[in-house]
Coordinates of C-alpha atoms and ligand atoms in Angstrom, one line a residue:
M1 CA 129.6 95.4 119.8
N2 CA 128.2 98.7 120.4
I3 CA 124.6 98.6 119.3
D4 CA 123.5 101.9 121.0
K5 CA 124.6 104.2 118.4
V6 CA 123.7 102.8 115.3
C7 CA 121.0 104.4 112.9
I8 CA 119.0 106.5 115.6
H9 CA 116.5 108.2 113.6
G10 CA 115.1 110.2 116.3
E11 CA 113.1 109.9 119.8
W12 CA 109.9 110.4 121.2
S13 CA 110.2 113.5 123.8
S14 CA 108.7 111.3 126.2
R15 CA 107.2 107.8 127.2
L16 CA 103.8 109.7 126.6
G17 CA 105.3 110.5 123.1
F18 CA 105.5 106.7 122.5
I19 CA 102.0 106.1 124.0
L20 CA 100.5 108.3 121.4
A21 CA 102.5 107.1 118.6
A22 CA 101.8 103.5 119.2
T23 CA 97.9 104.1 119.9
G24 CA 97.8 106.3 116.8
S25 CA 99.1 103.3 115.1
A26 CA 96.9 100.7 116.6
V27 CA 93.7 102.5 116.5
G28 CA 92.4 103.0 113.0
L29 CA 90.4 101.4 110.2
G30 CA 91.1 98.2 111.8
N31 CA 88.9 98.7 114.7
I32 CA 86.2 100.7 113.5
W33 CA 86.0 99.4 110.0
K34 CA 87.4 96.0 109.8
F35 CA 86.5 94.9 113.5
P36 CA 82.6 95.2 113.2
Y37 CA 82.4 93.6 109.5
M38 CA 84.6 90.9 110.6
A39 CA 82.7 90.2 113.8
G40 CA 79.6 90.2 111.6
E41 CA 80.5 88.1 109.2
Y42 CA 81.6 85.4 111.4
G43 CA 78.7 85.5 113.6
G44 CA 79.3 88.0 116.4
G45 CA 80.2 86.5 119.9
A46 CA 82.5 83.6 119.3
F47 CA 84.8 85.6 117.1
V48 CA 84.5 88.4 119.8
I49 CA 85.8 86.1 122.6
I50 CA 88.4 84.8 120.3
Y51 CA 89.7 88.0 119.3
L52 CA 89.9 89.1 122.9
V53 CA 91.6 85.9 124.0
C54 CA 94.1 86.3 121.1
V55 CA 94.8 89.7 122.2
A56 CA 95.3 88.8 125.7
L57 CA 97.4 85.8 125.4
M58 CA 99.5 86.8 122.0
G59 CA 99.0 90.2 121.4
L60 CA 100.2 92.0 124.5
P61 CA 103.3 89.8 124.9
V62 CA 104.0 89.9 121.4
M63 CA 103.8 93.9 121.5
M64 CA 106.1 93.8 124.7
A65 CA 108.5 91.7 122.9
E66 CA 108.3 93.7 119.5
V67 CA 108.9 97.0 121.5
L68 CA 111.7 95.4 122.9
L69 CA 113.4 94.5 119.9
G70 CA 113.1 97.8 118.7
K71 CA 114.5 99.7 121.8
R72 CA 117.4 97.2 121.8
G73 CA 118.1 97.3 118.2
R74 CA 117.3 101.1 117.4
C75 CA 117.3 100.7 113.8
S76 CA 114.8 99.9 111.0
P77 CA 113.3 96.5 111.5
I78 CA 115.7 94.9 108.9
N79 CA 118.8 96.1 110.7
T80 CA 117.3 95.4 114.1
M81 CA 117.0 91.9 113.6
R82 CA 120.4 91.9 111.7
T83 CA 122.1 93.5 114.6
L84 CA 120.3 91.5 117.2
A85 CA 120.9 88.2 115.5
E86 CA 124.5 89.0 115.6
E87 CA 124.7 90.0 119.2
V88 CA 123.1 86.5 120.4
G89 CA 125.0 84.6 118.0
A90 CA 121.7 83.6 115.9
S91 CA 121.5 83.3 112.0
K92 CA 121.7 86.1 109.8
L93 CA 118.4 84.8 108.4
W94 CA 116.5 86.3 111.0
Q95 CA 116.8 89.5 108.9
F96 CA 113.9 88.1 106.9
L97 CA 111.6 89.0 109.6
G98 CA 112.6 92.8 109.1
W99 CA 112.1 92.1 105.1
A100 CA 108.7 90.4 105.7
G101 CA 107.6 93.0 107.6
V102 CA 108.6 95.9 105.2
I103 CA 106.4 94.0 102.5
A104 CA 103.6 93.6 104.9
G105 CA 103.6 97.0 105.7
F106 CA 103.6 98.0 102.0
L107 CA 101.0 95.8 101.1
I108 CA 98.7 96.5 103.8
L109 CA 99.0 100.4 103.0
S110 CA 98.1 99.9 99.7
Y111 CA 94.6 98.8 100.3
Y112 CA 94.5 100.5 103.8
S113 CA 94.6 104.2 101.8
V114 CA 91.9 103.2 99.6
I115 CA 89.3 102.4 102.3
A116 CA 90.5 105.3 103.9
G117 CA 89.8 107.3 100.8
W118 CA 86.0 106.1 101.2
T119 CA 86.1 107.8 104.7
L120 CA 87.1 110.8 103.3
A121 CA 84.8 110.6 100.4
Y122 CA 82.0 110.5 103.3
I123 CA 82.9 113.6 105.0
P124 CA 81.5 115.9 102.2
E125 CA 78.8 113.1 101.5
V126 CA 77.4 113.4 105.2
A127 CA 78.1 116.8 105.9
S128 CA 75.9 118.1 102.5
G129 CA 73.1 116.5 104.6
T130 CA 72.3 113.7 101.8
F131 CA 71.3 111.4 104.6
S132 CA 68.8 113.3 106.1
A133 CA 66.6 111.7 103.6
V134 CA 66.2 108.7 105.6
T135 CA 64.0 110.4 107.8
T136 CA 61.4 110.8 105.3
M137 CA 61.4 107.8 103.2
P138 CA 59.5 104.5 104.1
E139 CA 61.6 102.2 106.5
T140 CA 61.8 99.7 103.6
E141 CA 63.6 102.0 101.5
V142 CA 66.4 103.1 103.9
M143 CA 68.9 100.3 103.5
G144 CA 68.6 100.4 99.5
F145 CA 69.2 104.3 99.6
V146 CA 72.7 104.0 102.0
G147 CA 73.6 101.0 99.8
S148 CA 73.1 102.8 96.6
I149 CA 75.5 105.8 98.0
F150 CA 78.0 103.3 99.0
N151 CA 78.0 101.3 95.6
N152 CA 77.8 104.2 93.5
L153 CA 81.6 105.3 95.3
T154 CA 82.9 102.1 95.2
G155 CA 81.9 101.3 91.6
N156 CA 83.6 104.4 90.3
P157 CA 87.4 103.7 89.8
L158 CA 88.1 107.4 89.2
A159 CA 86.4 108.7 92.4
L160 CA 88.3 105.8 94.5
I161 CA 91.5 106.9 92.7
F162 CA 91.0 110.5 93.6
W163 CA 90.5 109.8 97.5
H164 CA 93.2 107.2 97.2
T165 CA 95.6 109.8 95.9
V166 CA 94.6 112.5 98.3
F167 CA 95.0 110.2 101.4
I168 CA 98.4 109.1 100.2
V169 CA 99.7 112.6 99.4
V170 CA 98.7 113.7 103.0
T171 CA 100.2 110.4 104.6
L172 CA 103.5 111.6 102.3
I173 CA 103.2 115.1 103.9
M174 CA 103.1 113.7 107.4
L175 CA 105.8 111.4 106.7
L176 CA 108.2 113.9 105.3
G177 CA 107.9 116.0 108.7
G178 CA 109.4 113.0 110.5
V179 CA 107.3 110.7 112.5
Q180 CA 108.0 112.4 116.0
G181 CA 107.1 116.3 115.4
G182 CA 103.9 116.6 114.4
L183 CA 102.5 113.1 114.9
E184 CA 102.7 113.3 119.0
R185 CA 100.6 116.5 118.9
A186 CA 98.1 115.5 116.2
V187 CA 97.2 112.2 118.2
R188 CA 97.0 114.1 121.5
F189 CA 94.1 115.9 120.5
M190 CA 92.6 113.3 118.0
M191 CA 92.4 110.4 120.1
P192 CA 90.4 111.7 123.0
A193 CA 87.9 113.7 120.4
L194 CA 87.6 110.3 118.7
F195 CA 86.8 108.5 121.9
L196 CA 84.3 111.1 123.1
L197 CA 82.5 111.1 119.7
L198 CA 82.2 107.2 119.9
L199 CA 80.7 107.6 123.3
V200 CA 78.3 110.1 121.9
L201 CA 77.4 107.5 119.4
V202 CA 77.1 104.6 121.8
G203 CA 74.5 107.2 123.3
Y204 CA 72.7 107.0 120.1
A205 CA 73.0 103.4 119.5
M206 CA 71.2 103.0 123.1
S207 CA 68.3 104.9 122.0
T208 CA 67.5 102.6 119.1
P209 CA 64.6 100.1 119.3
K210 CA 67.2 97.3 119.1
F211 CA 70.0 97.9 121.3
M212 CA 70.0 95.1 123.5
E213 CA 69.7 92.9 120.1
G214 CA 73.1 94.3 119.1
V215 CA 74.5 93.7 122.6
H216 CA 73.5 90.2 122.5
F217 CA 74.9 89.4 118.9
M218 CA 78.5 90.6 119.9
F219 CA 78.4 88.8 123.2
N220 CA 76.5 85.7 122.6
V221 CA 78.9 83.1 122.1
D222 CA 77.7 80.0 120.1
F223 CA 80.9 78.1 118.7
H224 CA 78.9 75.7 116.7
K225 CA 78.0 78.1 114.7
F226 CA 81.2 79.6 114.6
F227 CA 83.0 76.4 113.6
Y228 CA 80.2 75.0 111.6
P229 CA 78.9 78.1 109.6
K230 CA 77.4 76.2 106.6
G231 CA 75.6 73.4 108.6
D232 CA 78.0 70.2 109.0
Q233 CA 80.8 71.4 107.3
F234 CA 83.7 72.5 109.6
S235 CA 85.8 75.6 108.8
G236 CA 88.5 77.0 110.9
D237 CA 88.5 80.2 108.9
G238 CA 86.8 82.3 111.6
L239 CA 89.7 81.3 114.2
L240 CA 92.3 82.3 111.6
A241 CA 90.6 85.6 111.1
A242 CA 90.2 86.4 114.7
M243 CA 93.9 85.8 115.5
G244 CA 94.5 87.6 112.3
Q245 CA 92.4 90.7 113.4
A246 CA 94.1 90.4 116.7
F247 CA 97.5 91.4 115.0
F248 CA 96.0 93.7 112.5
S249 CA 94.6 95.8 115.1
L250 CA 97.5 96.0 117.5
S251 CA 99.8 96.7 114.5
L252 CA 101.7 93.5 115.2
G253 CA 103.9 91.3 113.4
M254 CA 105.6 93.7 110.9
G255 CA 108.1 95.9 112.5
A256 CA 105.6 98.9 113.2
I257 CA 105.7 98.9 116.5
M258 CA 109.5 97.9 116.5
V259 CA 110.4 100.9 114.6
Y260 CA 108.3 103.1 117.1
G261 CA 110.0 101.4 120.0
A262 CA 113.6 102.1 118.6
Y263 CA 112.5 105.6 119.2
L264 CA 111.7 105.0 122.5
P265 CA 113.8 107.1 125.2
K266 CA 116.2 104.5 126.9
H267 CA 114.6 104.5 130.5
A268 CA 111.0 104.3 129.3
S269 CA 108.9 101.3 130.7
I270 CA 108.0 98.8 128.2
I271 CA 105.5 96.9 130.2
Q272 CA 102.9 99.9 131.3
T273 CA 103.4 101.8 127.8
T274 CA 102.2 98.6 126.0
A275 CA 99.3 97.8 128.6
V276 CA 97.8 101.3 127.9
V277 CA 98.1 100.9 124.3
V278 CA 96.3 97.4 124.2
V279 CA 93.6 98.5 126.4
A280 CA 92.7 101.7 124.5
D281 CA 92.8 99.7 121.1
T282 CA 90.4 96.9 122.6
L283 CA 88.1 99.7 123.6
V284 CA 87.8 101.4 120.7
A285 CA 86.9 98.1 118.7
I286 CA 84.4 97.1 121.2
L287 CA 82.7 100.7 121.1
A288 CA 82.6 100.5 117.3
G289 CA 80.8 97.2 117.7
L290 CA 78.3 98.5 120.2
I291 CA 77.5 101.3 118.0
I292 CA 77.2 99.5 114.7
F293 CA 75.1 96.3 115.8
P294 CA 72.3 98.0 117.4
I295 CA 72.1 100.2 113.9
V296 CA 72.1 97.1 112.0
F297 CA 69.2 95.3 113.6
S298 CA 67.3 98.4 114.1
N299 CA 67.3 99.0 110.3
G300 CA 66.7 95.4 109.4
L301 CA 70.2 95.4 107.8
E302 CA 72.5 92.4 107.5
A303 CA 75.3 91.8 110.0
N304 CA 77.5 90.2 107.4
A305 CA 77.1 93.1 104.7
G306 CA 81.1 92.7 104.5
V307 CA 83.6 95.7 103.9
G308 CA 80.4 98.4 103.3
L309 CA 78.9 97.4 106.7
V310 CA 80.1 100.7 108.6
F311 CA 79.5 102.8 105.3
K312 CA 76.0 101.6 105.4
T313 CA 75.0 101.8 108.9
L314 CA 76.5 105.1 110.4
P315 CA 75.0 107.2 107.9
I316 CA 71.4 106.4 108.9
A317 CA 72.2 107.2 112.4
F318 CA 73.7 110.4 111.3
G319 CA 70.6 111.1 108.9
Q320 CA 68.2 110.7 112.0
M321 CA 70.1 112.4 114.7
P322 CA 70.0 116.0 115.7
F323 CA 73.1 117.9 114.2
G324 CA 73.8 114.7 112.4
S325 CA 75.4 116.2 109.4
L326 CA 78.0 117.9 111.5
V327 CA 78.7 115.2 113.9
G328 CA 78.8 112.4 110.9
A329 CA 81.3 114.6 109.0
L330 CA 83.6 115.2 112.2
F331 CA 83.4 111.4 112.7
F332 CA 84.4 110.5 109.1
L333 CA 87.3 113.2 109.8
L334 CA 88.4 111.7 112.9
L335 CA 88.3 108.3 111.4
A336 CA 90.5 109.4 108.5
L337 CA 93.1 110.9 111.2
A338 CA 93.1 107.7 113.0
A339 CA 93.9 106.2 109.6
W340 CA 96.6 108.6 108.9
S341 CA 98.5 108.0 111.9
S342 CA 98.2 104.2 111.5
A343 CA 99.2 104.7 107.5
I344 CA 102.6 106.4 108.4
S345 CA 103.5 103.6 111.0
L346 CA 102.9 101.2 107.8
L347 CA 105.5 103.0 105.9
E348 CA 107.8 104.1 108.3
P349 CA 109.7 100.5 108.7
A350 CA 110.6 100.8 104.8
I351 CA 111.7 104.3 105.2
A352 CA 113.9 104.0 107.9
W353 CA 115.4 101.1 106.1
L354 CA 115.9 102.8 102.9
V355 CA 117.6 106.0 104.6
E356 CA 119.9 103.4 106.6
T357 CA 121.4 101.7 103.2
G358 CA 122.9 105.5 102.8
K359 CA 121.5 105.8 99.2
F360 CA 118.5 107.5 100.2
T361 CA 117.5 110.6 102.0
R362 CA 114.4 110.7 104.3
F363 CA 112.8 112.8 101.4
S364 CA 113.7 110.6 98.6
A365 CA 113.1 107.5 100.6
T366 CA 109.6 108.7 101.5
I367 CA 108.4 110.0 97.9
S368 CA 109.5 106.7 96.3
S369 CA 108.1 104.5 98.8
A370 CA 104.8 106.4 98.6
V371 CA 104.4 106.2 94.9
A372 CA 105.5 102.9 94.7
V373 CA 102.4 102.2 97.3
W374 CA 100.2 104.6 95.3
L375 CA 100.6 102.2 92.5
V376 CA 100.1 98.9 94.0
G377 CA 96.8 100.6 95.3
F378 CA 95.1 100.4 92.3
A379 CA 95.1 96.7 92.5
T380 CA 92.4 97.4 95.2
V381 CA 90.8 100.1 93.3
F382 CA 89.8 97.9 90.7
S383 CA 88.8 95.0 92.8
F384 CA 85.8 97.1 93.7
N385 CA 84.8 97.7 90.0
L386 CA 86.6 97.1 86.9
L387 CA 88.4 93.7 88.2
A388 CA 85.4 92.7 90.6
D389 CA 85.0 89.3 89.2
F390 CA 88.5 88.6 88.6
K391 CA 89.2 86.1 91.3
P392 CA 92.6 84.1 90.2
L393 CA 93.0 82.4 93.4
F394 CA 90.6 80.8 96.3
D395 CA 87.8 82.9 94.8
K396 CA 89.1 85.9 96.2
T397 CA 89.5 89.3 94.6
L398 CA 92.9 91.1 94.5
F399 CA 92.0 93.2 97.6
E400 CA 90.8 90.0 99.5
Q401 CA 93.7 88.4 98.7
I402 CA 96.2 91.0 100.0
D403 CA 94.1 91.4 103.1
Y404 CA 94.2 87.5 103.7
L405 CA 97.9 87.3 103.0
T406 CA 98.9 90.1 105.3
S407 CA 96.7 90.0 108.0
N408 CA 95.9 86.3 108.6
I409 CA 99.6 85.0 107.4
M410 CA 102.1 87.2 107.4
L411 CA 101.3 89.2 110.5
P412 CA 100.6 86.2 112.9
L413 CA 103.8 84.5 111.3
G414 CA 105.8 87.7 111.9
G415 CA 104.3 87.4 115.8
L416 CA 105.3 83.9 116.2
L417 CA 109.0 84.8 115.0
I418 CA 109.4 87.8 117.2
A419 CA 107.9 85.7 120.1
V420 CA 110.4 82.9 119.4
F421 CA 113.3 85.1 119.0
V422 CA 113.1 87.2 122.2
A423 CA 112.0 84.2 124.3
W424 CA 114.4 81.5 122.6
M425 CA 117.0 83.4 121.3
M426 CA 118.0 86.4 123.8
K427 CA 119.5 85.9 126.9
R428 CA 117.2 86.5 129.8
Q429 CA 119.5 89.1 131.3
I430 CA 119.1 91.3 128.2
I431 CA 115.2 90.7 128.5
T432 CA 114.9 91.8 132.3
E433 CA 117.5 94.5 131.7
E434 CA 115.3 96.3 128.9
L435 CA 111.7 95.0 131.0
E436 CA 113.2 96.5 134.1
L437 CA 112.1 93.1 135.8
S438 CA 114.2 90.7 137.8
T439 CA 114.4 87.0 136.4
D440 CA 112.3 85.7 139.0
S441 CA 109.5 88.1 139.1
F442 CA 106.0 86.6 138.3
G443 CA 105.5 88.9 135.2
F444 CA 108.8 88.0 133.8
Q445 CA 107.9 84.2 134.3
L446 CA 104.6 85.0 133.0
L447 CA 105.7 86.8 129.8
Q448 CA 108.3 84.3 129.2
F449 CA 105.7 81.4 129.1
L450 CA 103.6 83.3 127.0
L451 CA 106.1 84.0 124.4
R452 CA 107.6 80.8 124.5
Y453 CA 104.9 78.4 124.4
V454 CA 101.3 80.2 124.0
T455 CA 102.1 82.2 121.1
P456 CA 104.1 79.9 118.7
L457 CA 101.8 77.1 119.6
G458 CA 98.8 79.0 119.4
V459 CA 99.6 80.6 115.9
T460 CA 100.7 77.2 114.4
L461 CA 97.4 75.2 115.7
V462 CA 95.3 78.1 114.3
F463 CA 97.4 77.7 111.1
L464 CA 96.7 73.9 111.3
N465 CA 93.2 74.5 111.8
A466 CA 92.6 76.7 108.8
I467 CA 94.2 74.3 106.5
G468 CA 92.0 71.5 107.9
V469 CA 94.3 69.2 109.6
F470 CA 92.0 68.8 112.7
S471 CA 88.7 68.5 110.8
Ligands
PFF501 N1 96.2 98.7 113.4 C1 95.8 99.5 112.2 C2 94.3 99.4 112.4 O1 94.0 99.0 113.4 O2 93.8 100.0 111.5 C3 96.3 99.0 111.1 C4 97.9 98.5 111.2 C5 98.7 99.6 111.2 C6 98.3 97.3 111.0 C7 100.1 99.2 111.3 C8 99.4 96.8 111.0 C9 100.4 97.9 111.0 F1 101.8 97.6 111.4

């Protein structure tokens, strides 16, 4: 069967186009908002090290596998998995992987957009100079002041709905333009700008009195504390969270990278492109940690402050530094842009699939899915105020449940299935052809080993550990 011609939605102008878009997808709130607060919650160093190991041993190979699937299938994840399963004579059930991905992307975007809304809300807040007040108040009041601004925002459902709506509307407009056009150009300017600003902020963090304490927190590995956070009671949660964060941060396991791979020009090299994306993504997360933890310790804040961590720390820095209002507004704007370039990749698998059914135009597919995501987002909006005490399962709010289900379960499971499909079901010859490697090269052997054994076993063991099988 000729799978070359089915459902092509477009193509990147070059390999660089793909690198920019995939980096745009990977770098986002996951690096700057989520990574620091998770690392803070799970005690620092051990979480960071396990996260890095997961990125190297599972994230990188799964990303290669996911791009490969997209490039070969050239469709939405659902139809890519259907045609490829047919090509290798595997069960039609592999489509399920595509379906799970579409659902995961949808659920993630529903809360991602609310958090990105916080970022938008902080742009005028910082720009108006609110936080310069921290320079004149006694040190003991700083924490309460920044905390109250954050709590006032999250406690106000109308404000959250407003910013969530703004974020979704702009995502919608970007998606209507098609993923290729505007995105390539926007990311080309945004990524270097964000990176530069992060370097400026690292410079600021180095000038704080407790810089080394922050560095120590991030890199000092204490596995005992990690596995026994409450004294002598074992917990596998941190391990699961670190693995989930690796998949989340790299946008893996749900078809976002697969659908971007489907727009890759036929002869672009998968190996080099994915390596660039993984390194860039990891670097941004580490830089974010190096900025935030010194500020945490220098101002007597708690590293385990949870989802508000970034919003309670960085404004202190912006309040204190010269031109802080400007730098801060720019920072939150760039963070919002980074979130947008991730958001569109969360919805693209669903849109591509709706278009392929033949029942939707790109326009109607985009509008319907955006409206649906917007509505589901209310569950997250209310998790911080009206429904803050509504914890129907596992003592978690609706937001926490959606986040846990997608990051800790769906994405790693998706990654596991992608690894199994590529390494066990596909013919070697197809893999080597797409990767432009020879079967006996070291690179191919290593990739095959990681995909065949390390990823499936690793994910399974972490799952079993989390449900307490080994404790
Ligand atoms: N990787 C994005 C981030 O770190 O913010 C979030 C994300 C995008 C997750 C796309 C999953 C995805 F498919």
